[in-house]
Coordinates of C-alpha atoms in Angstrom, one line a residue:
M25 CA 86.9 173.2 -138.2
S26 CA 88.6 176.9 -139.0
T27 CA 88.7 180.1 -137.4
T28 CA 89.6 183.3 -138.3
I29 CA 91.0 185.9 -136.2
A30 CA 90.7 189.5 -137.5
G31 CA 93.8 191.1 -138.4
T32 CA 95.7 187.5 -138.2
G33 CA 95.3 186.5 -142.1
P34 CA 93.7 183.6 -143.5
P35 CA 92.0 180.7 -141.5
T36 CA 94.2 178.6 -139.6
T37 CA 93.8 174.9 -138.2
P38 CA 95.6 172.7 -135.7
S39 CA 97.2 171.0 -138.1
A40 CA 98.7 174.1 -139.7
V41 CA 100.2 175.7 -136.6
P42 CA 103.8 176.7 -138.0
P43 CA 106.5 175.4 -135.6
P44 CA 108.0 177.8 -133.0
V45 CA 110.1 180.7 -134.2
P46 CA 113.8 180.3 -132.9
P47 CA 114.4 183.5 -130.8
A48 CA 116.1 186.1 -132.3
D49 CA 119.8 186.1 -130.9
L50 CA 120.1 182.5 -132.4
P51 CA 122.8 181.6 -135.0
P52 CA 121.7 181.8 -138.5
D53 CA 123.2 178.0 -139.4
L54 CA 120.8 176.3 -136.5
P55 CA 118.1 174.5 -138.1
P56 CA 114.4 175.3 -137.5
R57 CA 112.9 173.2 -134.7
P58 CA 110.9 170.6 -136.2
S59 CA 107.1 170.6 -136.0
E60 CA 104.5 167.5 -134.3
A61 CA 103.7 166.4 -137.7
E62 CA 107.1 166.6 -138.8
L63 CA 108.4 164.8 -136.3
R64 CA 105.5 162.1 -136.7
A65 CA 106.6 161.6 -140.1
M66 CA 109.9 161.7 -139.3
G67 CA 111.6 158.4 -139.6
K68 CA 113.8 156.4 -137.0
S69 CA 117.3 156.8 -139.1
E70 CA 116.7 160.8 -140.5
A71 CA 115.7 161.8 -136.5
R72 CA 119.1 160.0 -135.4
E73 CA 121.5 161.8 -138.3
L74 CA 119.8 165.1 -137.0
S75 CA 120.1 164.5 -133.7
D76 CA 123.4 163.9 -133.8
A77 CA 124.2 166.6 -136.0
L78 CA 123.2 168.6 -133.4
F79 CA 124.9 166.7 -130.7
E80 CA 127.7 168.1 -132.6
R81 CA 126.4 171.8 -132.5
L82 CA 125.5 171.4 -129.2
A83 CA 129.3 170.9 -127.9
G84 CA 130.0 174.3 -129.5
L85 CA 127.9 176.2 -127.6
A86 CA 128.1 178.0 -124.0
R87 CA 125.4 176.3 -121.7
E88 CA 124.0 179.7 -120.7
S89 CA 123.2 180.6 -123.8
H90 CA 119.9 181.0 -125.7
A91 CA 121.4 178.8 -128.9
Y92 CA 122.3 176.4 -126.4
S93 CA 118.7 175.6 -124.8
Y94 CA 117.6 176.0 -128.1
V95 CA 119.2 173.2 -129.3
R96 CA 118.7 171.3 -126.1
G97 CA 115.2 171.5 -126.1
T98 CA 115.2 170.5 -129.9
I99 CA 117.1 167.1 -129.3
I100 CA 114.7 165.9 -126.3
E101 CA 112.0 166.3 -128.4
L102 CA 113.2 164.4 -131.2
N103 CA 113.9 161.5 -129.1
M104 CA 110.8 161.5 -127.1
P105 CA 109.8 158.5 -129.0
L106 CA 112.6 156.7 -127.4
V107 CA 111.0 157.2 -124.0
R108 CA 107.4 156.3 -125.3
F109 CA 109.1 153.1 -126.6
I110 CA 110.9 152.3 -123.3
A111 CA 108.1 153.2 -121.0
G112 CA 106.1 150.5 -123.2
R113 CA 107.8 147.5 -121.4
F114 CA 106.2 149.1 -118.0
R115 CA 102.5 149.1 -119.1
H116 CA 101.9 145.7 -117.3
R117 CA 102.6 148.1 -114.0
H118 CA 100.1 149.8 -111.8
E119 CA 101.0 153.4 -112.4
D120 CA 99.5 155.4 -114.7
M121 CA 101.4 155.5 -118.3
D122 CA 101.7 159.1 -118.1
D123 CA 103.5 159.3 -114.6
I124 CA 105.7 156.6 -116.5
L125 CA 106.3 159.2 -119.5
Q126 CA 106.9 161.9 -117.3
V127 CA 109.7 159.7 -115.3
G128 CA 111.6 158.6 -118.5
T129 CA 111.5 162.0 -119.9
V130 CA 113.5 163.1 -117.0
G131 CA 115.7 160.4 -118.0
L132 CA 115.8 161.6 -121.1
I133 CA 117.0 164.6 -120.1
K134 CA 119.8 163.4 -117.8
A135 CA 120.6 161.5 -121.0
V136 CA 121.1 164.6 -122.8
D137 CA 123.0 166.7 -120.4
G138 CA 125.4 163.6 -119.8
Y139 CA 125.6 162.2 -123.6
D140 CA 129.4 162.9 -124.8
P141 CA 129.8 162.4 -128.6
G142 CA 133.4 162.6 -128.2
R143 CA 133.4 158.7 -126.9
G144 CA 132.2 157.5 -130.4
V145 CA 129.2 155.8 -128.2
E146 CA 125.6 156.2 -130.0
F147 CA 123.1 158.7 -128.0
V148 CA 120.4 155.9 -128.2
T149 CA 123.0 153.1 -126.4
Y150 CA 123.7 155.7 -123.8
A151 CA 119.7 157.1 -123.6
I152 CA 118.2 153.5 -123.3
P153 CA 119.8 152.4 -120.1
T154 CA 119.5 156.0 -118.3
I155 CA 115.9 156.2 -119.4
A156 CA 115.2 152.7 -118.1
G157 CA 116.9 153.0 -115.1
E158 CA 115.3 156.8 -114.1
I159 CA 111.9 154.6 -114.6
K160 CA 112.8 151.7 -112.4
R161 CA 114.2 153.9 -109.6
F162 CA 110.6 155.4 -109.6
F163 CA 109.2 151.9 -109.1
R164 CA 111.6 151.2 -106.3
D165 CA 111.3 154.5 -104.2
T166 CA 107.8 155.3 -104.7
S167 CA 105.9 152.3 -105.9
W168 CA 106.1 149.8 -103.1
P169 CA 104.1 150.2 -100.0
V170 CA 106.4 147.9 -98.1
R171 CA 109.9 148.4 -98.5
V172 CA 111.4 145.2 -99.6
P173 CA 114.9 144.5 -100.7
R174 CA 116.4 145.5 -104.1
R175 CA 117.0 141.9 -105.4
M176 CA 113.6 141.1 -105.0
Q177 CA 112.4 144.2 -106.3
E178 CA 114.7 143.4 -109.8
C179 CA 113.4 139.5 -109.1
Y180 CA 109.9 140.3 -109.2
L181 CA 110.2 142.5 -112.7
R182 CA 111.9 139.4 -114.2
V183 CA 109.7 137.1 -113.1
A184 CA 106.6 139.4 -114.4
C185 CA 108.1 140.0 -117.8
G186 CA 108.8 136.5 -118.4
S187 CA 105.3 135.4 -117.1
D188 CA 103.7 137.7 -119.4
R189 CA 105.4 136.3 -122.3
L190 CA 104.8 133.0 -121.4
E191 CA 101.3 133.3 -120.5
Q192 CA 100.9 134.8 -124.2
E193 CA 102.6 131.4 -125.9
L194 CA 100.6 128.9 -123.8
G195 CA 97.5 130.9 -123.4
R196 CA 97.4 129.9 -119.6
L197 CA 99.1 131.4 -116.4
P198 CA 102.6 129.4 -116.6
H199 CA 103.7 127.2 -113.7
P200 CA 107.0 128.8 -111.5
E201 CA 108.9 125.8 -113.0
E202 CA 108.2 126.8 -116.5
I203 CA 109.0 130.6 -115.6
A204 CA 112.1 129.2 -113.8
E205 CA 113.5 127.2 -117.4
A206 CA 112.5 130.2 -119.5
L207 CA 114.6 132.8 -117.7
D208 CA 117.2 130.3 -116.3
L209 CA 116.8 130.8 -112.3
D210 CA 116.1 128.5 -109.6
V211 CA 112.5 127.9 -108.9
E212 CA 112.9 129.3 -105.5
E213 CA 114.2 132.6 -106.9
V214 CA 110.8 132.7 -109.0
V215 CA 108.7 131.6 -106.1
E216 CA 110.8 134.7 -104.1
G217 CA 109.6 137.1 -107.2
L218 CA 105.6 136.0 -107.2
I219 CA 105.7 136.6 -103.3
A220 CA 107.2 140.4 -103.7
G221 CA 104.6 140.6 -106.6
R222 CA 101.8 140.2 -103.9
V223 CA 103.7 142.8 -101.6
Y224 CA 103.8 144.9 -104.7
R225 CA 100.0 144.8 -105.2
P226 CA 98.5 144.6 -101.3
N227 CA 94.5 143.4 -101.7
S228 CA 92.6 145.6 -99.1
L229 CA 90.6 144.6 -96.1
D230 CA 87.9 145.9 -97.8
A231 CA 87.9 144.4 -101.1
L232 CA 84.8 141.9 -102.2
R233 CA 85.8 138.3 -103.1
E234 CA 85.6 137.1 -106.7
Q235 CA 81.9 136.5 -108.0
D236 CA 83.0 132.9 -109.1
S237 CA 84.3 132.1 -105.1
D238 CA 82.2 130.7 -102.5
E239 CA 81.8 133.7 -100.5
S240 CA 81.2 136.0 -103.2
G241 CA 80.3 139.3 -102.1
S242 CA 82.1 139.3 -98.7
A243 CA 84.6 141.4 -97.7
L244 CA 88.3 139.9 -96.3
L245 CA 87.7 142.2 -92.9
D246 CA 84.0 140.5 -92.4
R247 CA 85.7 137.0 -92.6
L248 CA 88.6 137.2 -90.2
G249 CA 88.3 136.0 -86.9
A250 CA 89.0 137.3 -83.6
C251 CA 90.4 135.9 -80.6
D252 CA 88.1 134.3 -78.0
P253 CA 88.8 136.4 -74.7
G254 CA 88.1 133.0 -72.8
I255 CA 90.6 131.1 -74.4
E256 CA 93.3 133.3 -71.9
L257 CA 91.0 132.5 -68.9
A258 CA 90.9 129.0 -69.7
E259 CA 94.4 127.8 -68.0
F260 CA 94.2 130.5 -65.4
R261 CA 90.3 129.2 -64.4
A262 CA 91.8 125.3 -64.3
A263 CA 94.7 126.7 -62.2
V264 CA 93.1 128.5 -59.9
R265 CA 90.0 126.4 -59.3
P266 CA 91.6 123.8 -56.9
L267 CA 93.3 126.5 -55.2
L268 CA 89.9 127.3 -54.1
G269 CA 89.0 124.5 -53.1
Q270 CA 91.8 124.5 -50.1
L271 CA 90.4 127.2 -48.8
P272 CA 88.9 127.7 -45.3
R273 CA 85.0 128.0 -46.2
R274 CA 84.7 131.6 -44.8
E275 CA 87.5 132.6 -47.5
Q276 CA 85.6 131.1 -50.0
T277 CA 82.1 132.6 -49.0
V278 CA 83.9 135.9 -49.2
L279 CA 85.4 135.4 -52.3
E280 CA 81.9 134.1 -54.1
L281 CA 80.0 137.2 -52.4
R282 CA 82.8 139.6 -53.6
F283 CA 83.4 138.0 -57.1
W284 CA 80.5 135.8 -58.3
E285 CA 77.7 138.0 -56.5
D286 CA 79.6 141.4 -56.6
R287 CA 78.8 142.5 -53.4
T288 CA 80.3 145.2 -51.3
Q289 CA 82.9 145.0 -48.5
S290 CA 80.3 146.4 -46.4
E291 CA 77.3 143.5 -47.3
I292 CA 79.9 140.7 -47.1
A293 CA 80.6 142.0 -43.4
E294 CA 77.0 142.5 -42.4
R295 CA 76.3 139.1 -44.3
I296 CA 79.0 137.0 -42.5
G297 CA 79.3 138.9 -39.1
V298 CA 82.2 140.8 -39.1
S299 CA 83.6 144.8 -39.5
Q300 CA 84.4 145.8 -43.1
M301 CA 87.8 146.4 -42.0
H302 CA 88.0 142.7 -41.5
V303 CA 86.7 141.8 -44.7
S304 CA 89.2 144.1 -46.6
R305 CA 91.8 142.2 -44.6
L306 CA 90.6 139.2 -45.4
L307 CA 90.5 139.9 -49.5
S308 CA 94.1 140.9 -49.4
T309 CA 95.5 137.8 -47.6
T310 CA 93.3 135.4 -49.5
L311 CA 94.6 137.2 -53.3
A312 CA 97.8 137.5 -52.2
R313 CA 98.0 133.3 -51.2
L314 CA 96.4 132.8 -54.5
R315 CA 98.8 134.7 -56.3
E316 CA 101.8 133.4 -54.9
Q317 CA 100.1 129.6 -55.5
L318 CA 99.5 130.4 -59.0
N319 CA 103.2 131.7 -59.1
D320 CA 104.5 128.6 -57.7
Q321 CA 103.7 125.5 -60.3
D322 CA 105.5 123.2 -57.6
A323 CA 102.7 124.1 -55.5
S324 CA 99.7 121.7 -54.7
G325 CA 96.9 122.1 -57.1
W326 CA 98.5 122.5 -60.2
G327 CA 99.0 118.7 -61.3
D328 CA 95.0 118.8 -61.0
A329 CA 94.9 122.1 -62.9
R330 CA 96.1 120.8 -66.1
G331 CA 94.3 117.7 -66.3
D332 CA 91.1 119.6 -65.8
A333 CA 92.1 122.5 -68.6
D334 CA 90.8 121.2 -71.4
A335 CA 87.1 120.5 -69.6
D336 CA 87.3 124.0 -67.9
A337 CA 88.3 125.9 -71.9
R338 CA 85.0 124.0 -72.6
S339 CA 82.9 125.6 -70.3
G340 CA 83.7 128.7 -71.0
P341 CA 84.0 132.1 -69.0
G342 CA 80.3 132.5 -68.4
A343 CA 80.2 128.8 -66.6
A344 CA 79.5 128.6 -63.1
P345 CA 82.3 128.6 -60.9
G346 CA 81.9 124.9 -59.5
P347 CA 81.4 123.2 -56.0
A348 CA 85.2 124.8 -54.9
A349 CA 83.3 128.3 -55.1
D350 CA 80.4 127.0 -53.4
P351 CA 79.6 128.7 -49.7
D352 CA 77.8 125.6 -48.7
H353 CA 80.5 123.1 -50.1
D354 CA 83.1 121.9 -47.4
P355 CA 86.7 120.9 -48.5
A356 CA 87.3 119.0 -45.9

């Protein structure tokens, strides 16, 4: 659809937009910057010849001049297809392609600024590793959620590219041995690369399982187990039970009333007929003696405790304290 603006002449369309006009202070011998349509229609050899001619012209211009900026920008636009070609190598990555193209453009700018035509090397030969290195540096520095050694990152990239190629050839996912043979690597190196790939793409704890699995629709967080708090107390319960049986009957009664029936010291004192202060001393003395015996594994009772560990673990933390804590049970 064409549009007409008053005072601007005939209608114009997006495809008929003229190329940018160079500033008036540019040398007259500079070639005009190609339009987008001309860049798309330009062949590789033609673009390379124009780029080489512009590099020769760029070498004789001052960096602070408008002519230098104009020629430099034209060279960058001429070689943008090279950036798109190199970025296509990384299309299997999860990063957005626009971000990869932007980083590749930064690499192209660095290549244009660092290229020296006097060395006798073609610009493409110099630009390809520069652009690819900038993209790889971007992946290494920003895209890994967990920092891994650079060697493993490069191994992952190599294994991922080789795996994609073999998957197209075989029509299925290749085995590590097949990848190792195709890339001339050890199987251990391929496995390291695959493990690094798992770090690069970690699964969310809230992610649902695949629909074809037995537990489809459930999140990993819902299937993670928790430590049973009774496990940590199993050995302690088994060790303290025979020690409780060695206490005098009055101390057993005080401990049961305090820790099993949750009575206060005043209630315990009224129950056994002593003062509250005396109950406090009994608790302190009895608990200190039990701690000392628990820390001393050579003390009597530890041998029987290990024998009863499995049975006590099965009873759980809510089980009854047993006859050793029974105030009516006389250990004698």
